[in-house]
Tab-separated table of C-alpha atoms in Angstrom:
chain	number	residue	atom	x	y	z
A	7	UNK	CA	-125.131	-130.410	-50.091
A	8	UNK	CA	-121.649	-131.822	-50.762
A	9	UNK	CA	-119.871	-130.583	-53.884
A	10	UNK	CA	-119.563	-134.189	-55.121
A	11	UNK	CA	-123.279	-134.191	-55.843
A	12	UNK	CA	-123.125	-131.070	-57.991
A	13	UNK	CA	-124.244	-131.862	-61.542
A	14	UNK	CA	-123.381	-128.387	-62.831
A	15	UNK	CA	-123.328	-127.509	-65.721
A	16	UNK	CA	-126.056	-130.060	-66.435
A	17	UNK	CA	-129.653	-129.322	-65.551
A	18	UNK	CA	-131.406	-132.506	-66.760
A	19	UNK	CA	-130.897	-136.153	-67.665
A	20	UNK	CA	-132.593	-137.695	-70.710
A	21	UNK	CA	-133.168	-141.453	-70.737
A	22	UNK	CA	-133.039	-142.304	-74.440
A	23	UNK	CA	-134.268	-145.721	-75.511
A	24	UNK	CA	-135.504	-147.741	-78.470
A	25	UNK	CA	-139.209	-147.849	-77.620
A	26	UNK	CA	-141.699	-150.607	-78.189
A	27	UNK	CA	-145.401	-151.312	-78.814
A	28	UNK	CA	-147.810	-151.416	-75.894
A	29	UNK	CA	-150.691	-153.241	-77.566
A	30	UNK	CA	-151.576	-155.239	-80.716
A	31	UNK	CA	-152.606	-152.147	-82.678
A	32	UNK	CA	-149.194	-150.580	-82.042
A	33	UNK	CA	-147.090	-153.413	-83.475
A	34	UNK	CA	-147.125	-152.669	-87.215
A	35	UNK	CA	-146.902	-148.850	-86.804
A	36	UNK	CA	-143.972	-149.386	-84.430
A	37	UNK	CA	-142.206	-151.657	-86.931
A	38	UNK	CA	-142.869	-149.088	-89.663
A	39	UNK	CA	-141.031	-146.548	-87.522
A	40	UNK	CA	-138.121	-148.942	-86.970
A	41	UNK	CA	-137.777	-149.812	-90.667
A	42	UNK	CA	-138.691	-146.444	-92.200
A	43	UNK	CA	-136.870	-145.834	-95.481
A	44	UNK	CA	-136.146	-149.509	-96.161
A	45	UNK	CA	-139.230	-150.181	-98.288
A	46	UNK	CA	-140.388	-153.232	-96.325
A	47	UNK	CA	-143.997	-154.210	-97.196
A	48	UNK	CA	-146.633	-154.093	-94.459
A	49	UNK	CA	-147.361	-157.813	-94.892
A	50	UNK	CA	-143.731	-158.589	-94.087
A	51	UNK	CA	-143.948	-156.371	-91.007
A	52	UNK	CA	-146.991	-158.338	-89.842
A	53	UNK	CA	-144.921	-161.526	-90.105
A	54	UNK	CA	-142.097	-159.987	-88.093
A	55	UNK	CA	-144.645	-158.719	-85.587
A	56	UNK	CA	-145.640	-162.261	-84.630
A	57	UNK	CA	-142.922	-162.156	-81.984
A	58	UNK	CA	-144.791	-159.285	-80.348
A	59	UNK	CA	-148.226	-160.815	-80.829
A	60	UNK	CA	-147.076	-163.839	-78.808
A	61	UNK	CA	-146.861	-161.420	-75.874
A	62	UNK	CA	-150.127	-159.601	-76.497
A	63	UNK	CA	-148.487	-157.033	-78.760
A	64	UNK	CA	-146.628	-155.572	-75.800
A	65	UNK	CA	-142.872	-155.131	-75.652
A	66	UNK	CA	-141.526	-155.145	-72.105
A	67	UNK	CA	-139.055	-152.365	-72.862
A	68	UNK	CA	-141.337	-149.463	-71.949
A	69	UNK	CA	-142.226	-150.985	-68.586
A	70	UNK	CA	-138.520	-151.628	-68.016
A	71	UNK	CA	-137.759	-147.999	-68.778
A	72	UNK	CA	-140.454	-146.801	-66.391
A	73	UNK	CA	-138.904	-148.962	-63.696
A	74	UNK	CA	-135.451	-147.548	-64.483
A	75	UNK	CA	-136.818	-143.996	-64.368
A	76	UNK	CA	-138.271	-144.687	-60.923
A	77	UNK	CA	-134.985	-146.227	-59.741
A	78	UNK	CA	-132.971	-143.245	-60.994
A	79	UNK	CA	-135.288	-140.722	-59.363
A	80	UNK	CA	-135.247	-142.642	-56.091
A	81	UNK	CA	-131.457	-142.894	-56.124
A	82	UNK	CA	-130.980	-139.209	-56.989
A	83	UNK	CA	-133.391	-138.093	-54.268
A	84	UNK	CA	-131.791	-140.388	-51.708
A	85	UNK	CA	-128.332	-138.970	-52.409
A	86	UNK	CA	-129.247	-135.336	-52.786
A	87	UNK	CA	-128.698	-135.061	-56.517
A	88	UNK	CA	-131.145	-132.463	-57.793
A	89	UNK	CA	-131.393	-133.436	-61.445
A	90	UNK	CA	-134.733	-133.968	-63.218
A	91	UNK	CA	-135.017	-137.082	-65.402
A	92	UNK	CA	-136.926	-137.177	-68.692
A	93	UNK	CA	-137.604	-140.063	-71.078
A	94	UNK	CA	-137.732	-140.192	-74.879
A	95	UNK	CA	-137.715	-143.039	-77.437
A	96	UNK	CA	-136.438	-143.414	-80.958
A	97	UNK	CA	-139.366	-145.434	-82.323
A	98	UNK	CA	-142.409	-145.100	-80.070
A	99	UNK	CA	-144.065	-142.794	-77.567
A	100	UNK	CA	-142.795	-140.878	-75.742
A	101	UNK	CA	-140.958	-139.786	-78.871
A	102	UNK	CA	-137.536	-138.181	-78.564
A	103	UNK	CA	-138.473	-134.987	-80.415
A	104	UNK	CA	-141.538	-134.436	-78.203
A	105	UNK	CA	-139.455	-134.953	-75.072
A	106	UNK	CA	-136.736	-132.556	-76.207
A	107	UNK	CA	-139.429	-129.996	-77.027
A	108	UNK	CA	-140.770	-130.410	-73.481
A	109	UNK	CA	-137.290	-130.046	-72.019
A	110	UNK	CA	-136.681	-126.873	-74.019
A	111	UNK	CA	-140.017	-125.475	-72.824
A	112	UNK	CA	-138.976	-126.277	-69.257
A	113	UNK	CA	-135.842	-124.202	-69.749
A	114	UNK	CA	-133.330	-127.057	-69.781
A	115	UNK	CA	-130.119	-125.785	-71.349
A	116	UNK	CA	-127.498	-128.496	-70.696
A	117	UNK	CA	-128.732	-132.053	-71.073
A	118	UNK	CA	-126.942	-135.319	-70.413
A	119	UNK	CA	-128.200	-138.349	-72.327
A	120	UNK	CA	-128.266	-141.903	-70.990
A	121	UNK	CA	-128.788	-144.350	-73.867
A	122	UNK	CA	-130.046	-147.818	-73.005
A	123	UNK	CA	-127.119	-149.383	-74.825
A	124	UNK	CA	-123.873	-150.039	-72.977
A	125	UNK	CA	-121.513	-150.783	-75.871
A	126	UNK	CA	-120.013	-149.044	-78.895
A	127	UNK	CA	-121.634	-149.706	-82.280
A	128	UNK	CA	-123.537	-147.822	-84.942
A	129	UNK	CA	-126.957	-149.031	-83.774
A	130	UNK	CA	-126.019	-148.769	-80.097
A	131	UNK	CA	-124.472	-145.306	-80.143
A	132	UNK	CA	-124.132	-143.302	-83.335
A	133	UNK	CA	-127.700	-144.002	-84.474
A	134	UNK	CA	-128.934	-142.556	-81.181
A	135	UNK	CA	-126.736	-139.528	-81.821
A	136	UNK	CA	-128.209	-139.195	-85.322
A	137	UNK	CA	-131.703	-139.314	-83.823
A	138	UNK	CA	-130.689	-136.559	-81.402
A	139	UNK	CA	-129.479	-134.445	-84.337
A	140	UNK	CA	-132.769	-135.039	-86.178
A	141	UNK	CA	-134.738	-133.968	-83.103
A	142	UNK	CA	-132.632	-130.838	-82.633
A	143	UNK	CA	-133.093	-129.966	-86.310
A	144	UNK	CA	-136.863	-130.240	-85.850
A	145	UNK	CA	-136.754	-127.925	-82.831
A	146	UNK	CA	-134.522	-125.501	-84.711
A	147	UNK	CA	-137.039	-125.407	-87.579
A	148	UNK	CA	-139.700	-124.477	-85.016
A	149	UNK	CA	-137.589	-121.530	-83.888
A	150	UNK	CA	-136.879	-122.935	-80.434
A	151	UNK	CA	-133.716	-122.257	-78.474
A	152	UNK	CA	-131.690	-125.436	-78.632
A	153	UNK	CA	-130.203	-126.996	-75.522
A	154	UNK	CA	-126.667	-128.336	-75.584
A	155	UNK	CA	-126.621	-132.115	-75.408
A	156	UNK	CA	-123.864	-134.455	-74.237
A	157	UNK	CA	-124.008	-138.238	-73.990
A	158	UNK	CA	-122.776	-140.333	-71.079
A	159	UNK	CA	-119.850	-142.584	-71.945
A	160	UNK	CA	-120.263	-146.301	-72.588
A	161	UNK	CA	-120.826	-148.001	-69.250
A	162	UNK	CA	-120.279	-151.657	-70.205
A	163	UNK	CA	-117.430	-152.041	-67.697
A	164	UNK	CA	-118.760	-149.932	-64.827
A	165	UNK	CA	-119.065	-151.998	-61.618
A	166	UNK	CA	-122.732	-151.038	-61.268
A	167	UNK	CA	-123.444	-152.665	-64.630
A	168	UNK	CA	-121.161	-155.688	-64.281
A	169	UNK	CA	-121.856	-156.726	-60.677
A	170	UNK	CA	-125.609	-157.386	-61.128
A	171	UNK	CA	-124.772	-159.606	-64.108
A	172	UNK	CA	-122.229	-161.570	-62.063
A	173	UNK	CA	-124.900	-162.129	-59.437
A	174	UNK	CA	-127.373	-163.216	-62.107
A	175	UNK	CA	-125.006	-165.848	-63.504
A	176	UNK	CA	-124.296	-167.176	-60.016
A	177	UNK	CA	-128.020	-167.484	-59.326
A	178	UNK	CA	-128.566	-169.300	-62.623
A	179	UNK	CA	-125.755	-171.741	-61.915
A	180	UNK	CA	-127.150	-172.414	-58.441
A	181	UNK	CA	-130.553	-173.117	-59.980
A	182	UNK	CA	-129.182	-175.914	-62.193
A	183	UNK	CA	-129.404	-179.517	-60.968
A	184	UNK	CA	-126.383	-180.290	-58.817
A	185	UNK	CA	-125.198	-183.136	-61.037
A	186	UNK	CA	-124.742	-180.819	-64.063
A	187	UNK	CA	-123.869	-177.552	-62.311
A	188	UNK	CA	-120.069	-177.772	-62.232
A	189	UNK	CA	-119.885	-178.851	-65.878
A	190	UNK	CA	-122.129	-176.051	-67.144
A	191	UNK	CA	-120.873	-173.755	-69.869
A	192	UNK	CA	-121.706	-170.049	-69.953
A	193	UNK	CA	-122.975	-168.570	-73.225
A	194	UNK	CA	-122.587	-164.791	-73.037
A	195	UNK	CA	-125.067	-163.412	-75.559
A	196	UNK	CA	-125.463	-160.106	-77.329
A	197	UNK	CA	-127.238	-158.749	-80.394
A	198	UNK	CA	-125.647	-159.880	-83.638
A	199	UNK	CA	-124.750	-157.053	-86.005
A	200	UNK	CA	-123.216	-157.084	-89.496
A	201	UNK	CA	-119.519	-157.904	-89.309
A	202	UNK	CA	-118.781	-154.696	-91.257
A	203	UNK	CA	-120.535	-152.680	-88.542
A	204	UNK	CA	-118.654	-154.533	-85.810
A	205	UNK	CA	-115.309	-153.997	-87.539
A	206	UNK	CA	-115.862	-150.215	-87.670
A	207	UNK	CA	-117.268	-149.845	-84.152
A	208	UNK	CA	-115.505	-147.504	-81.776
A	209	UNK	CA	-112.823	-144.904	-82.628
A	210	UNK	CA	-111.054	-145.210	-85.981
A	211	UNK	CA	-107.756	-146.367	-84.496
A	212	UNK	CA	-109.477	-149.441	-83.058
A	213	UNK	CA	-111.310	-150.526	-86.207
A	214	UNK	CA	-110.843	-154.043	-87.544
A	215	UNK	CA	-111.841	-157.634	-86.704
A	216	UNK	CA	-114.819	-156.975	-84.470
A	217	UNK	CA	-113.815	-153.486	-83.424
A	218	UNK	CA	-114.844	-152.103	-80.057
A	219	UNK	CA	-118.169	-153.953	-80.125
A	220	UNK	CA	-116.664	-157.420	-79.866
A	221	UNK	CA	-113.731	-156.299	-77.729
A	222	UNK	CA	-115.936	-154.669	-75.112
A	223	UNK	CA	-118.231	-157.688	-74.868
A	224	UNK	CA	-115.272	-160.036	-74.501
A	225	UNK	CA	-113.868	-157.872	-71.715
A	226	UNK	CA	-117.158	-158.006	-69.803
A	227	UNK	CA	-117.486	-161.764	-70.369
A	228	UNK	CA	-113.993	-162.308	-68.912
A	229	UNK	CA	-114.838	-160.144	-65.905
A	230	UNK	CA	-117.953	-162.174	-65.164
A	231	UNK	CA	-116.314	-165.548	-65.790
A	232	UNK	CA	-113.397	-164.644	-63.521
A	233	UNK	CA	-115.744	-163.477	-60.768
A	234	UNK	CA	-117.805	-166.664	-61.053
A	235	UNK	CA	-114.646	-168.745	-60.726
A	236	UNK	CA	-113.586	-166.801	-57.630
A	237	UNK	CA	-117.020	-167.237	-56.028
A	238	UNK	CA	-117.588	-170.910	-56.866
A	239	UNK	CA	-114.117	-172.370	-57.240
A	240	UNK	CA	-115.201	-173.773	-60.624
A	241	UNK	CA	-113.699	-172.592	-63.915
A	242	UNK	CA	-116.731	-172.695	-66.214
A	243	UNK	CA	-115.893	-172.669	-69.952
A	244	UNK	CA	-117.522	-169.777	-71.779
A	245	UNK	CA	-118.023	-168.237	-75.203
A	246	UNK	CA	-119.414	-165.004	-76.613
A	247	UNK	CA	-122.345	-165.862	-78.898
A	248	UNK	CA	-124.977	-163.875	-80.741
A	249	UNK	CA	-128.728	-163.630	-81.201
A	250	UNK	CA	-131.480	-161.645	-82.917
A	251	UNK	CA	-129.932	-161.565	-86.373
A	252	UNK	CA	-132.032	-159.818	-89.037
A	253	UNK	CA	-131.497	-158.514	-92.551
A	254	UNK	CA	-130.466	-160.037	-95.857
A	255	UNK	CA	-128.980	-163.545	-95.535
A	256	UNK	CA	-126.080	-162.797	-97.914
A	257	UNK	CA	-124.659	-160.124	-95.586
A	258	UNK	CA	-122.212	-161.567	-93.004
A	259	UNK	CA	-123.285	-161.069	-89.378
A	260	UNK	CA	-121.517	-161.981	-86.157
A	261	UNK	CA	-121.742	-165.684	-85.284
A	262	UNK	CA	-122.354	-168.230	-83.800
A	263	UNK	CA	-126.071	-167.894	-83.167
A	264	UNK	CA	-127.195	-168.996	-79.716
A	265	UNK	CA	-129.335	-171.854	-81.054
A	266	UNK	CA	-126.461	-173.181	-83.177
A	267	UNK	CA	-124.203	-172.860	-80.150
A	268	UNK	CA	-126.580	-174.907	-77.995
A	269	UNK	CA	-126.570	-177.652	-80.628
A	270	UNK	CA	-122.765	-177.608	-80.758
A	271	UNK	CA	-122.397	-177.705	-76.967
A	272	UNK	CA	-124.879	-180.559	-76.684
A	273	UNK	CA	-123.070	-182.525	-79.402
A	274	UNK	CA	-119.803	-181.990	-77.498
A	275	UNK	CA	-121.327	-183.539	-74.384
A	276	UNK	CA	-121.770	-180.366	-72.334
A	277	UNK	CA	-124.261	-181.173	-69.541
A	278	UNK	CA	-125.844	-177.689	-69.158
A	279	UNK	CA	-125.626	-174.080	-70.342
A	280	UNK	CA	-126.271	-170.742	-68.666
A	281	UNK	CA	-127.312	-168.067	-71.163
A	282	UNK	CA	-126.138	-164.660	-69.940
A	283	UNK	CA	-127.491	-161.735	-72.043
A	284	UNK	CA	-124.697	-159.269	-71.264
A	285	UNK	CA	-125.431	-157.180	-74.368
A	286	UNK	CA	-128.833	-156.004	-73.117
A	287	UNK	CA	-129.718	-153.545	-70.391
A	288	UNK	CA	-133.185	-155.004	-69.813
A	289	UNK	CA	-135.448	-157.940	-70.664
A	290	UNK	CA	-136.879	-156.535	-73.865
A	291	UNK	CA	-138.283	-158.515	-76.795
A	292	UNK	CA	-134.976	-159.913	-78.050
A	293	UNK	CA	-134.431	-161.474	-74.639
A	294	UNK	CA	-137.997	-162.715	-74.138
A	295	UNK	CA	-138.357	-164.201	-77.618
A	296	UNK	CA	-134.873	-165.120	-78.837
A	297	UNK	CA	-133.700	-166.559	-75.523
A	298	UNK	CA	-136.701	-167.367	-73.321
A	299	UNK	CA	-138.785	-168.670	-76.218
A	300	UNK	CA	-136.689	-169.762	-79.217
A	301	UNK	CA	-133.426	-170.805	-77.517
A	302	UNK	CA	-135.319	-172.405	-74.627
A	303	UNK	CA	-137.323	-174.455	-77.140
A	304	UNK	CA	-134.109	-175.564	-78.845
A	305	UNK	CA	-132.693	-176.637	-75.476
A	306	UNK	CA	-135.833	-178.664	-74.683
A	307	UNK	CA	-135.580	-180.336	-78.097
A	308	UNK	CA	-131.984	-181.294	-77.302
A	309	UNK	CA	-132.721	-182.341	-73.743
A	310	UNK	CA	-130.106	-179.802	-72.598
A	311	UNK	CA	-130.664	-178.106	-69.220
A	312	UNK	CA	-130.395	-174.320	-69.614
A	313	UNK	CA	-130.927	-171.298	-67.430
A	314	UNK	CA	-131.115	-167.667	-68.500
A	315	UNK	CA	-129.546	-165.135	-66.162
A	316	UNK	CA	-131.100	-161.755	-65.473
A	317	UNK	CA	-130.313	-158.504	-67.219
A	318	UNK	CA	-129.433	-155.444	-65.149
A	319	UNK	CA	-132.805	-153.714	-65.598
A	320	UNK	CA	-133.579	-151.294	-62.773
A	321	UNK	CA	-131.117	-152.776	-60.278
A	322	UNK	CA	-130.248	-150.135	-57.637
A	323	UNK	CA	-126.537	-150.678	-58.365
A	324	UNK	CA	-127.126	-149.659	-61.966
A	325	UNK	CA	-129.037	-146.548	-60.902
A	326	UNK	CA	-126.134	-145.693	-58.587
A	327	UNK	CA	-123.714	-146.224	-61.480
A	328	UNK	CA	-125.612	-143.701	-63.590
A	329	UNK	CA	-125.447	-141.187	-60.757
A	330	UNK	CA	-121.686	-141.734	-60.536
A	331	UNK	CA	-121.293	-141.345	-64.308
A	332	UNK	CA	-123.244	-138.076	-64.223
A	333	UNK	CA	-121.071	-136.654	-61.458
A	334	UNK	CA	-117.934	-137.884	-63.223
A	335	UNK	CA	-118.903	-136.153	-66.462
A	336	UNK	CA	-120.037	-132.976	-64.694
A	337	UNK	CA	-116.703	-132.754	-62.860
A	338	UNK	CA	-114.832	-133.174	-66.135
A	339	UNK	CA	-116.924	-130.422	-67.734
A	340	UNK	CA	-115.928	-128.142	-64.845
A	341	UNK	CA	-112.256	-128.987	-65.536
A	342	UNK	CA	-111.929	-130.767	-62.212
A	343	UNK	CA	-109.664	-133.772	-61.767
A	344	UNK	CA	-111.682	-136.973	-62.004
A	345	UNK	CA	-110.793	-140.673	-61.962
A	346	UNK	CA	-113.263	-142.626	-64.110
A	347	UNK	CA	-114.549	-145.873	-62.615
A	348	UNK	CA	-114.088	-148.933	-64.840
A	349	UNK	CA	-113.312	-152.623	-64.464
A	350	UNK	CA	-111.378	-154.907	-66.812
A	351	UNK	CA	-108.566	-154.268	-69.207
A	352	UNK	CA	-110.038	-151.595	-71.487
A	353	UNK	CA	-110.414	-148.706	-69.062
A	354	UNK	CA	-113.089	-146.028	-69.196
A	355	UNK	CA	-114.544	-145.187	-72.597
A	356	UNK	CA	-114.290	-141.731	-74.166
A	357	UNK	CA	-116.624	-138.946	-73.045
A	358	UNK	CA	-116.992	-137.494	-76.546
A	359	UNK	CA	-117.317	-139.743	-79.590
A	360	UNK	CA	-114.494	-138.809	-82.004
A	361	UNK	CA	-114.876	-138.191	-85.717
A	362	UNK	CA	-115.218	-141.504	-87.595
A	363	UNK	CA	-116.479	-143.403	-84.537
A	364	UNK	CA	-119.042	-146.122	-85.429
A	365	UNK	CA	-119.845	-144.752	-88.906
A	366	UNK	CA	-123.095	-145.540	-90.675
A	367	UNK	CA	-123.613	-146.639	-94.260
A	368	UNK	CA	-124.252	-143.049	-95.335
A	369	UNK	CA	-122.987	-139.874	-93.633
A	370	UNK	CA	-125.628	-138.205	-91.440
A	371	UNK	CA	-125.380	-135.454	-88.836
A	372	UNK	CA	-124.964	-136.756	-85.295
A	373	UNK	CA	-125.246	-134.721	-82.108
A	374	UNK	CA	-123.269	-135.142	-78.863
A	375	UNK	CA	-119.951	-135.931	-80.523
A	376	UNK	CA	-116.838	-134.259	-81.912
A	377	UNK	CA	-118.542	-133.996	-85.301
A	378	UNK	CA	-121.800	-132.574	-83.953
A	379	UNK	CA	-123.309	-129.658	-85.901
A	380	UNK	CA	-124.809	-128.488	-82.578
A	381	UNK	CA	-122.047	-127.199	-80.299
């Protein structure tokens, strides 16, 4: 086996995701998990859950994660990487704490974590690290030997993440009627977050006016738009827009919303729009409802042709990218020279989240970072 496929010192990979309901009876309990501590009444959760009930109470995220697990295992086996892959969720079965308990029982001592979020933000990174710390604290209270946990760096600009999205936008453009294709605008979408959370995303030195969250998305959008221009010869106008806003209306969140953007583009005489959900790894509920349902309905109301490009999902190029990131991090841990793979102008993200990176509203322990209480 070539040394390049040596994952030492790591002995397992943990796929860490958000989780989602898998039937109507799961919806409210799932939302209770998501909103725990916020005092939201059950009746309000039932209203929010209507998005899920439209799809039989089933979020696609768990099926997407199963597909990604299969793709990772197939890729690892095909390339001789002997690294078992586990799966745990923040808000639904299989729960993170149960999975870490299983990994500890299996003797896993050095674990790499792949979070299904490609960008820096509190909800996309630090909150996962806080959940890891909570799970480790639970195992510690049970008297178990704790594994050491590291988290893979942000992969928003890795070729294996970007290239499938370029292909998806090209397919969506090709699917538009020929008479509107060249004039189509591209709306790169991601999850809206409070502007205060965006401004403090990433390391402290980069805080301010959107922080790393907005900057990283803009870098990916430019990469895709440039690649589309090179492939088609057409310079399609584009904009980064947002979706899936929640929370109190008086708190500023990132804008414009995708539906407002469609109205603005239509009023400006744009003949068509491709919606490209670059902020999402897979077609989970925010994509199916906010884009395929709500935004698509707005486009029909306007008479505006739209197409929605695919997310990365379980694309083999993404699975290969994860393998490369694992080997990159393992080499660095062995103090071997390594050249991180990254496209665009920002370069490769940090391996270890520094102190003050993506802070939450209240200080909480977070694992897999420079401030981790679990070395």
